[in-house]
Amino acid sequence: MKNTVEIIPFSQDLKEHIKTLNIAWLTKYFKVEEKDELTLSNPQEEIIDKGGMIFYAKYNDEIIGTVSLLKVDDSTFELSKMAVSDTAQGLGIGNKLLEHCIDIAKENDIKKLFLYSNTTLLPAIHLYKKFGFAEIPLEAGVYKRADIKMEKIIS
């Protein structure tokens, strides 16, 4: 029987996974910024308590991916802290996490999702475009590593 990927919500006992997955990803491609360290070390306070959401991709009883929706206001959320374990690359985890976030946005009457990324991450940019994210002007100083901002209007 083929194992399926399950998307599950944040819980306190899974708190460390958002940090370990993201730190591994950040150190591979960029560097961990102060803002990352704060958010990843305190996901409950920095994301959940502020009205945001965190999801995990679970496969074979192992957490192999994560993504967050950071609340800006009732109708706008930032898609953030998406990371997939190197061992799980190619399983379509990014697709499943994005699909889940878009479904959650529709269910919660969220009108707009936006994200920051870097154009050197071609597979990620391709994935975002596939899901209908389009480039919008990037304001300065959000993340040192960000050179592109994209948004998707949820209909």
Coordinates of N, CA and C in Angstrom, one line a residue:
M1 N 0.8 -1.2 0.0 CA 0.0 0.0 0.0 C 0.9 1.3 0.0
K2 N 0.5 2.2 -0.8 CA 1.3 3.4 -1.0 C 1.0 4.3 0.2
N3 N 2.0 4.8 0.8 CA 1.8 5.8 1.9 C 1.4 7.1 1.4
T4 N 0.5 7.8 2.1 CA 0.1 9.1 1.6 C 0.6 10.2 2.6
V5 N 0.7 11.4 2.0 CA 1.1 12.5 2.8 C -0.2 13.1 3.5
E6 N -0.1 13.3 4.7 CA -1.2 13.9 5.5 C -0.8 15.3 5.9
I7 N -1.7 16.3 5.8 CA -1.4 17.6 6.3 C -2.1 17.8 7.6
I8 N -1.4 18.1 8.6 CA -1.9 18.2 10.0 C -1.6 19.6 10.6
P9 N -2.5 20.1 11.5 CA -2.3 21.4 12.1 C -1.2 21.4 13.2
F10 N -0.8 22.6 13.5 CA 0.2 22.8 14.6 C -0.3 22.2 15.9
S11 N 0.6 21.6 16.7 CA 0.3 21.3 18.1 C 1.6 21.5 18.8
Q12 N 1.5 21.7 20.1 CA 2.6 22.0 20.9 C 3.7 20.9 20.8
D13 N 3.3 19.7 20.7 CA 4.3 18.6 20.7 C 5.0 18.6 19.4
L14 N 4.6 19.3 18.4 CA 5.3 19.3 17.1 C 6.0 20.6 16.9
K15 N 6.0 21.5 17.9 CA 6.6 22.8 17.9 C 8.0 22.8 17.3
E16 N 8.9 21.9 17.6 CA 10.3 21.9 17.2 C 10.4 21.7 15.7
H17 N 9.5 21.1 15.0 CA 9.6 20.7 13.6 C 9.7 22.0 12.7
I18 N 8.9 23.0 13.1 CA 8.9 24.2 12.2 C 10.3 24.8 12.3
K19 N 11.0 24.7 13.4 CA 12.3 25.3 13.6 C 13.4 24.4 12.9
T20 N 13.4 23.1 13.1 CA 14.4 22.3 12.5 C 14.3 22.3 11.0
L21 N 13.1 22.2 10.4 CA 13.0 22.1 9.0 C 13.4 23.5 8.4
N22 N 13.0 24.6 9.0 CA 13.3 25.9 8.4 C 14.8 26.3 8.6
I23 N 15.3 25.9 9.7 CA 16.8 26.3 9.9 C 17.6 25.5 8.9
A24 N 17.3 24.2 8.7 CA 18.0 23.4 7.7 C 17.9 24.0 6.3
W25 N 16.7 24.4 6.0 CA 16.5 25.0 4.6 C 17.3 26.4 4.5
L26 N 17.1 27.2 5.6 CA 17.7 28.5 5.5 C 19.3 28.5 5.5
T27 N 19.8 27.6 6.3 CA 21.3 27.5 6.3 C 21.8 26.9 5.0
K28 N 21.0 26.1 4.3 CA 21.4 25.5 3.0 C 21.5 26.6 1.9
Y29 N 20.5 27.5 1.9 CA 20.4 28.5 0.8 C 20.8 29.9 1.2
F30 N 20.6 30.3 2.4 CA 20.8 31.7 2.8 C 21.4 31.7 4.2
K31 N 20.9 32.6 5.0 CA 21.3 32.5 6.4 C 20.1 32.8 7.3
V32 N 20.2 32.4 8.5 CA 19.1 32.6 9.4 C 19.1 34.0 9.9
E33 N 18.1 34.8 9.7 CA 18.0 36.2 10.1 C 17.4 36.2 11.5
E34 N 17.6 37.3 12.2 CA 17.1 37.5 13.6 C 15.6 37.2 13.6
K35 N 14.9 37.8 12.7 CA 13.4 37.7 12.6 C 13.0 36.2 12.5
D36 N 13.8 35.4 11.7 CA 13.5 34.0 11.6 C 13.7 33.3 12.9
E37 N 14.8 33.6 13.6 CA 15.1 32.9 14.9 C 14.0 33.2 15.9
L38 N 13.5 34.4 15.9 CA 12.5 34.7 16.9 C 11.2 34.0 16.6
T39 N 10.8 34.0 15.3 CA 9.5 33.3 14.9 C 9.6 31.8 15.1
L40 N 10.7 31.2 14.6 CA 10.9 29.8 14.7 C 11.1 29.2 16.1
S41 N 11.6 30.0 17.0 CA 11.8 29.6 18.3 C 10.5 29.7 19.2
N42 N 9.6 30.6 18.7 CA 8.4 30.9 19.5 C 7.2 30.8 18.5
P43 N 6.9 29.7 17.9 CA 5.8 29.6 16.9 C 4.4 29.9 17.5
Q44 N 4.2 29.4 18.7 CA 3.0 29.6 19.4 C 2.7 31.1 19.5
E45 N 3.7 31.8 20.1 CA 3.5 33.3 20.4 C 3.5 34.1 19.1
E46 N 4.5 33.8 18.2 CA 4.7 34.6 17.1 C 3.8 34.4 15.9
I47 N 3.2 33.2 15.8 CA 2.3 32.9 14.7 C 0.9 32.6 15.2
I48 N 0.7 31.5 16.0 CA -0.6 31.1 16.4 C -1.4 32.1 17.2
D49 N -0.7 32.7 18.3 CA -1.4 33.6 19.1 C -1.7 34.9 18.4
K50 N -1.1 35.2 17.3 CA -1.4 36.4 16.5 C -2.4 36.1 15.4
G51 N -3.1 35.0 15.5 CA -4.1 34.7 14.5 C -3.7 33.9 13.3
G52 N -2.4 33.5 13.3 CA -1.9 32.7 12.2 C -2.1 31.2 12.4
M53 N -1.6 30.5 11.4 CA -1.7 29.0 11.4 C -0.4 28.4 10.9
I54 N -0.2 27.2 11.4 CA 1.0 26.4 11.0 C 0.5 25.0 10.6
F55 N 1.0 24.5 9.6 CA 0.6 23.1 9.1 C 1.9 22.3 8.9
Y56 N 1.8 21.0 9.0 CA 2.9 20.1 8.8 C 2.5 19.0 7.8
A57 N 3.4 18.6 7.0 CA 3.2 17.4 6.1 C 3.8 16.2 6.9
K58 N 3.0 15.2 7.0 CA 3.4 14.0 7.7 C 3.3 12.8 6.7
Y59 N 4.4 12.1 6.7 CA 4.6 11.0 5.8 C 5.3 9.8 6.6
N60 N 4.7 8.6 6.5 CA 5.3 7.5 7.3 C 5.6 7.9 8.8
D61 N 4.6 8.6 9.4 CA 4.8 9.0 10.8 C 5.9 9.9 11.0
E62 N 6.4 10.6 10.0 CA 7.5 11.5 10.2 C 7.0 12.9 9.6
I63 N 7.4 14.0 10.3 CA 7.1 15.3 9.8 C 8.2 15.7 8.8
I64 N 7.8 15.9 7.6 CA 8.8 16.2 6.5 C 8.6 17.5 5.8
G65 N 7.6 18.3 6.3 CA 7.4 19.6 5.7 C 6.5 20.5 6.6
T66 N 6.6 21.8 6.3 CA 5.9 22.7 7.1 C 5.6 24.0 6.3
V67 N 4.5 24.7 6.7 CA 4.2 26.0 6.1 C 3.4 26.7 7.1
S68 N 3.5 28.1 7.1 CA 2.7 28.9 8.0 C 1.9 30.0 7.2
L69 N 0.8 30.4 7.8 CA 0.0 31.5 7.3 C 0.1 32.5 8.4
L70 N 0.8 33.6 8.2 CA 0.9 34.7 9.2 C -0.2 35.8 8.9
K71 N -0.9 36.0 10.0 CA -2.1 37.0 9.8 C -1.6 38.4 9.7
V72 N -2.0 39.1 8.6 CA -1.8 40.5 8.5 C -3.0 41.2 8.9
D73 N -4.2 40.8 8.4 CA -5.5 41.3 8.8 C -6.5 40.2 8.5
D74 N -7.8 40.4 8.7 CA -8.7 39.3 8.5 C -8.8 38.7 7.1
S75 N -8.4 39.5 6.1 CA -8.5 39.0 4.8 C -7.2 38.8 4.1
T76 N -6.1 39.1 4.8 CA -4.7 39.0 4.2 C -3.8 38.2 5.1
F77 N -3.2 37.2 4.5 CA -2.2 36.4 5.2 C -0.9 36.2 4.4
E78 N 0.2 36.2 5.1 CA 1.5 35.9 4.4 C 1.8 34.4 4.5
L79 N 2.0 33.8 3.3 CA 2.4 32.4 3.3 C 3.9 32.4 3.6
S80 N 4.3 31.7 4.6 CA 5.7 31.9 5.1 C 6.2 30.6 5.7
K81 N 7.5 30.5 5.9 CA 8.1 29.4 6.6 C 7.8 28.1 6.0
M82 N 7.8 28.0 4.7 CA 7.6 26.8 4.0 C 8.9 26.1 3.8
A83 N 9.0 24.8 4.3 CA 10.2 24.1 4.2 C 9.9 22.6 4.0
V84 N 10.6 21.9 3.2 CA 10.4 20.5 3.1 C 11.8 19.8 3.3
S85 N 11.8 18.7 4.0 CA 13.0 18.0 4.3 C 13.7 17.5 3.0
D86 N 15.0 17.6 3.0 CA 15.8 17.1 1.8 C 15.4 15.7 1.4
T87 N 15.1 14.9 2.4 CA 14.8 13.5 2.2 C 13.5 13.3 1.5
A88 N 12.7 14.3 1.5 CA 11.3 14.2 1.0 C 11.1 15.0 -0.3
Q89 N 12.2 15.6 -0.8 CA 12.1 16.4 -2.1 C 11.6 15.5 -3.2
G90 N 10.7 16.0 -4.0 CA 10.2 15.3 -5.2 C 9.0 14.5 -4.9
L91 N 8.5 14.5 -3.7 CA 7.3 13.8 -3.3 C 6.0 14.6 -3.5
G92 N 6.2 15.9 -4.0 CA 5.1 16.8 -4.2 C 4.5 17.4 -2.9
I93 N 5.4 17.5 -1.9 CA 5.0 18.0 -0.6 C 4.7 19.5 -0.7
G94 N 5.5 20.2 -1.4 CA 5.2 21.7 -1.6 C 3.8 21.9 -2.2
N95 N 3.5 21.1 -3.2 CA 2.2 21.1 -3.8 C 1.1 21.0 -2.8
K96 N 1.2 19.9 -2.0 CA 0.2 19.6 -1.0 C 0.1 20.7 0.0
L97 N 1.2 21.2 0.5 CA 1.1 22.3 1.5 C 0.5 23.5 0.9
L98 N 0.8 23.9 -0.3 CA 0.2 25.1 -0.9 C -1.3 24.9 -1.2
E99 N -1.6 23.7 -1.7 CA -3.0 23.4 -1.9 C -3.8 23.5 -0.6
H100 N -3.3 23.0 0.5 CA -3.9 23.1 1.8 C -4.1 24.5 2.2
C101 N -3.1 25.3 2.1 CA -3.2 26.7 2.5 C -4.2 27.5 1.7
I102 N -4.3 27.2 0.4 CA -5.4 27.8 -0.5 C -6.8 27.4 0.0
D103 N -6.9 26.1 0.3 CA -8.2 25.6 0.7 C -8.6 26.3 2.1
I104 N -7.6 26.4 3.0 CA -7.9 27.0 4.3 C -8.2 28.5 4.1
A105 N -7.6 29.1 3.1 CA -7.9 30.5 2.8 C -9.3 30.7 2.4
K106 N -9.8 29.8 1.5 CA -11.1 29.8 1.0 C -12.1 29.6 2.1
E107 N -11.8 28.6 3.0 CA -12.7 28.2 4.1 C -12.8 29.4 5.1
N108 N -11.8 30.2 5.2 CA -11.8 31.2 6.2 C -12.0 32.6 5.7
D109 N -12.4 32.7 4.4 CA -12.7 33.9 3.8 C -11.5 34.9 3.7
I110 N -10.4 34.3 3.5 CA -9.1 35.0 3.4 C -9.1 35.4 1.9
K111 N -8.9 36.7 1.6 CA -9.0 37.2 0.2 C -7.6 37.2 -0.5
K112 N -6.5 37.3 0.3 CA -5.3 37.4 -0.4 C -4.2 36.7 0.4
L113 N -3.3 36.0 -0.3 CA -2.1 35.4 0.2 C -0.9 36.0 -0.5
F114 N 0.1 36.4 0.3 CA 1.3 36.9 -0.4 C 2.5 36.2 0.2
L115 N 3.6 36.2 -0.4 CA 4.9 35.6 0.0 C 6.1 36.3 -0.4
Y116 N 7.2 36.1 0.3 CA 8.5 36.6 -0.1 C 9.3 35.4 -0.5
S117 N 10.1 35.6 -1.6 CA 11.0 34.5 -2.0 C 12.2 35.1 -2.6
N118 N 13.0 34.2 -3.3 CA 14.2 34.6 -4.0 C 14.2 33.9 -5.3
T119 N 14.5 34.7 -6.3 CA 14.4 34.2 -7.7 C 15.5 33.1 -8.0
T120 N 16.4 32.9 -7.2 CA 17.4 31.8 -7.4 C 16.7 30.5 -7.1
L121 N 15.6 30.5 -6.4 CA 14.9 29.3 -6.0 C 13.9 28.9 -7.1
L122 N 14.4 28.6 -8.3 CA 13.5 28.4 -9.4 C 12.4 27.4 -9.2
P123 N 12.6 26.2 -8.6 CA 11.5 25.3 -8.3 C 10.4 25.9 -7.5
A124 N 10.8 26.7 -6.5 CA 9.8 27.3 -5.6 C 9.0 28.4 -6.4
I125 N 9.7 29.2 -7.2 CA 9.0 30.3 -8.0 C 8.0 29.6 -9.0
H126 N 8.5 28.5 -9.6 CA 7.7 27.8 -10.6 C 6.4 27.3 -9.9
L127 N 6.6 26.7 -8.7 CA 5.5 26.2 -7.9 C 4.4 27.3 -7.6
Y128 N 4.9 28.4 -7.1 CA 4.0 29.5 -6.8 C 3.3 30.0 -8.0
K129 N 3.9 30.1 -9.1 CA 3.3 30.5 -10.3 C 2.2 29.5 -10.8
K130 N 2.5 28.2 -10.6 CA 1.6 27.2 -11.0 C 0.3 27.3 -10.2
F131 N 0.4 27.8 -8.9 CA -0.7 28.0 -8.1 C -1.4 29.3 -8.2
G132 N -0.9 30.1 -9.2 CA -1.6 31.4 -9.4 C -1.0 32.6 -8.7
F133 N 0.1 32.5 -8.1 CA 0.8 33.6 -7.5 C 1.4 34.5 -8.6
A134 N 1.3 35.8 -8.5 CA 1.9 36.7 -9.5 C 2.8 37.7 -8.8
E135 N 3.9 38.1 -9.5 CA 4.8 39.0 -8.9 C 4.2 40.4 -8.6
I136 N 4.4 41.0 -7.5 CA 4.0 42.3 -7.2 C 5.2 43.1 -6.7
P137 N 5.1 44.4 -6.6 CA 6.3 45.2 -6.1 C 6.8 44.8 -4.7
L138 N 8.1 44.7 -4.5 CA 8.7 44.3 -3.3 C 9.1 45.5 -2.5
E139 N 8.6 45.6 -1.3 CA 9.1 46.7 -0.4 C 10.4 46.4 0.2
A140 N 11.2 47.3 0.6 CA 12.5 47.1 1.1 C 12.5 46.6 2.5
G141 N 13.5 45.9 2.9 CA 13.8 45.6 4.3 C 13.0 44.6 5.0
V142 N 12.3 43.7 4.3 CA 11.5 42.7 5.0 C 12.4 41.5 5.4
Y143 N 13.0 40.9 4.4 CA 14.0 39.9 4.6 C 15.2 40.2 3.7
K144 N 16.4 40.1 4.2 CA 17.6 40.3 3.3 C 17.6 39.4 2.1
R145 N 17.1 38.2 2.3 CA 17.2 37.2 1.2 C 16.1 37.4 0.1
A146 N 15.1 38.2 0.4 CA 13.9 38.3 -0.5 C 14.2 39.2 -1.7
D147 N 14.1 38.8 -2.9 CA 14.2 39.7 -4.0 C 12.9 39.6 -4.9
I148 N 11.9 38.9 -4.4 CA 10.6 38.9 -5.1 C 9.5 38.7 -4.1
K149 N 8.4 39.4 -4.4 CA 7.2 39.3 -3.6 C 6.1 38.9 -4.6
M150 N 5.3 37.9 -4.2 CA 4.2 37.4 -5.0 C 2.9 37.4 -4.2
E151 N 1.8 37.5 -4.9 CA 0.5 37.4 -4.2 C -0.5 36.6 -5.1
K152 N -1.5 36.1 -4.4 CA -2.6 35.3 -5.0 C -3.9 35.9 -4.4
I153 N -4.7 36.3 -5.3 CA -6.1 36.7 -4.9 C -6.9 35.5 -4.8
I154 N -7.6 35.2 -3.7 CA -8.4 34.0 -3.5 C -9.8 34.4 -3.9
S155 N -10.3 33.6 -4.9 CA -11.7 33.9 -5.3 C -12.7 32.9 -4.7

